[in-house]
Amino acid sequence: MESQSQEQNLSPSPFAVQDFYSELATRVSGYNAKLILDMALIEVGFDFTEVSAEEKKLNCDEAKNLCLELIKQGGPAFQVGKNLYHQIQ
């Protein structure tokens, strides 16, 4: 059962980093959205060397961790993180 849970967490989520940016940009300016998102990506240990951040598809674990980091930041990032986390579930 544990391996099934691990497989689910490694499966691709329907979200890319660009989706998080788009949601943030609806609540704050594009510049602030980029700053908030970059800070959250660094906190969760996103590897910027793989591909450009905008094109990166996230697996479920990565997407959930990014949502939780946005929730921790509070403010508009809290709402975005909360909404996307519920969509991932």
Short mmCIF file of C-alpha atoms in Angstrom, two decimals:
data_model
loop_
_atom_site.label_atom_id
_atom_site.label_comp_id
_atom_site.label_asym_id
_atom_site.label_seq_id
_atom_site.Cartn_x
_atom_site.Cartn_y
_atom_site.Cartn_z
CA MET A 1 0.00 0.00 0.00
CA GLU A 2 2.89 2.33 0.75
CA SER A 3 4.36 1.86 -2.73
CA GLN A 4 0.99 2.77 -4.25
CA SER A 5 1.02 6.00 -2.24
CA GLN A 6 4.58 6.74 -3.38
CA GLU A 7 3.63 6.12 -7.02
CA GLN A 8 0.69 8.50 -6.70
CA ASN A 9 2.91 11.21 -5.22
CA LEU A 10 5.43 10.85 -8.04
CA SER A 11 2.79 10.90 -10.74
CA PRO A 12 2.54 14.16 -12.65
CA SER A 13 0.13 16.70 -11.25
CA PRO A 14 -1.95 18.76 -13.65
CA PHE A 15 0.12 21.82 -12.68
CA ALA A 16 3.27 23.47 -13.93
CA VAL A 17 5.17 26.28 -12.26
CA GLN A 18 3.56 28.65 -14.78
CA ASP A 19 0.12 27.79 -13.36
CA PHE A 20 1.22 28.91 -9.89
CA TYR A 21 2.58 32.14 -11.37
CA SER A 22 -0.66 32.80 -13.26
CA GLU A 23 -2.73 32.34 -10.12
CA LEU A 24 -0.45 34.62 -8.10
CA ALA A 25 -0.44 37.26 -10.85
CA THR A 26 -4.23 37.56 -10.59
CA ARG A 27 -3.80 38.70 -6.98
CA VAL A 28 -0.58 40.74 -7.07
CA SER A 29 1.53 42.43 -9.74
CA GLY A 30 3.50 40.23 -12.10
CA TYR A 31 6.77 41.33 -10.50
CA ASN A 32 5.57 40.50 -6.98
CA ALA A 33 4.14 37.19 -8.19
CA LYS A 34 7.54 36.25 -9.61
CA LEU A 35 9.29 37.21 -6.36
CA ILE A 36 6.85 35.25 -4.20
CA LEU A 37 7.02 32.21 -6.44
CA ASP A 38 10.81 32.26 -6.76
CA MET A 39 11.16 32.48 -2.98
CA ALA A 40 8.79 29.54 -2.50
CA LEU A 41 10.58 27.48 -5.17
CA ILE A 42 13.93 28.06 -3.45
CA GLU A 43 12.46 27.06 -0.07
CA VAL A 44 11.15 23.74 -1.43
CA GLY A 45 14.46 23.03 -3.16
CA PHE A 46 13.41 23.40 -6.77
CA ASP A 47 16.25 22.58 -9.16
CA PHE A 48 16.52 25.49 -11.59
CA THR A 49 19.16 23.68 -13.66
CA GLU A 50 16.80 20.99 -15.06
CA VAL A 51 14.57 23.10 -17.27
CA SER A 52 13.30 26.64 -17.17
CA ALA A 53 10.98 27.13 -14.22
CA GLU A 54 8.05 28.15 -16.42
CA GLU A 55 8.10 24.86 -18.36
CA LYS A 56 8.61 22.54 -15.38
CA LYS A 57 5.77 20.10 -14.81
CA LEU A 58 5.44 19.23 -11.14
CA ASN A 59 4.73 15.82 -9.68
CA CYS A 60 2.12 15.65 -6.91
CA ASP A 61 4.66 15.89 -4.09
CA GLU A 62 6.37 18.91 -5.61
CA ALA A 63 3.05 20.65 -6.26
CA LYS A 64 1.83 19.99 -2.71
CA ASN A 65 5.10 21.19 -1.21
CA LEU A 66 4.95 24.35 -3.28
CA CYS A 67 1.35 24.93 -2.16
CA LEU A 68 2.33 24.47 1.49
CA GLU A 69 5.22 26.91 1.10
CA LEU A 70 2.88 29.50 -0.41
CA ILE A 71 0.46 28.93 2.48
CA LYS A 72 3.31 29.55 4.95
CA GLN A 73 4.12 32.86 3.27
CA GLY A 74 0.64 34.18 4.01
CA GLY A 75 -1.17 37.06 2.34
CA PRO A 76 -2.27 36.53 -1.26
CA ALA A 77 0.10 33.56 -1.52
CA PHE A 78 -1.94 31.83 1.21
CA GLN A 79 -5.12 31.90 -0.87
CA VAL A 80 -3.35 30.71 -4.01
CA GLY A 81 -1.62 27.88 -2.14
CA LYS A 82 -4.84 26.84 -0.42
CA ASN A 83 -6.90 26.85 -3.62
CA LEU A 84 -4.35 24.90 -5.66
CA TYR A 85 -3.74 22.43 -2.83
CA HIS A 86 -7.45 21.57 -2.79
CA GLN A 87 -7.38 21.07 -6.56
CA ILE A 88 -4.45 18.66 -6.27
CA GLN A 89 -6.22 16.55 -3.63
#
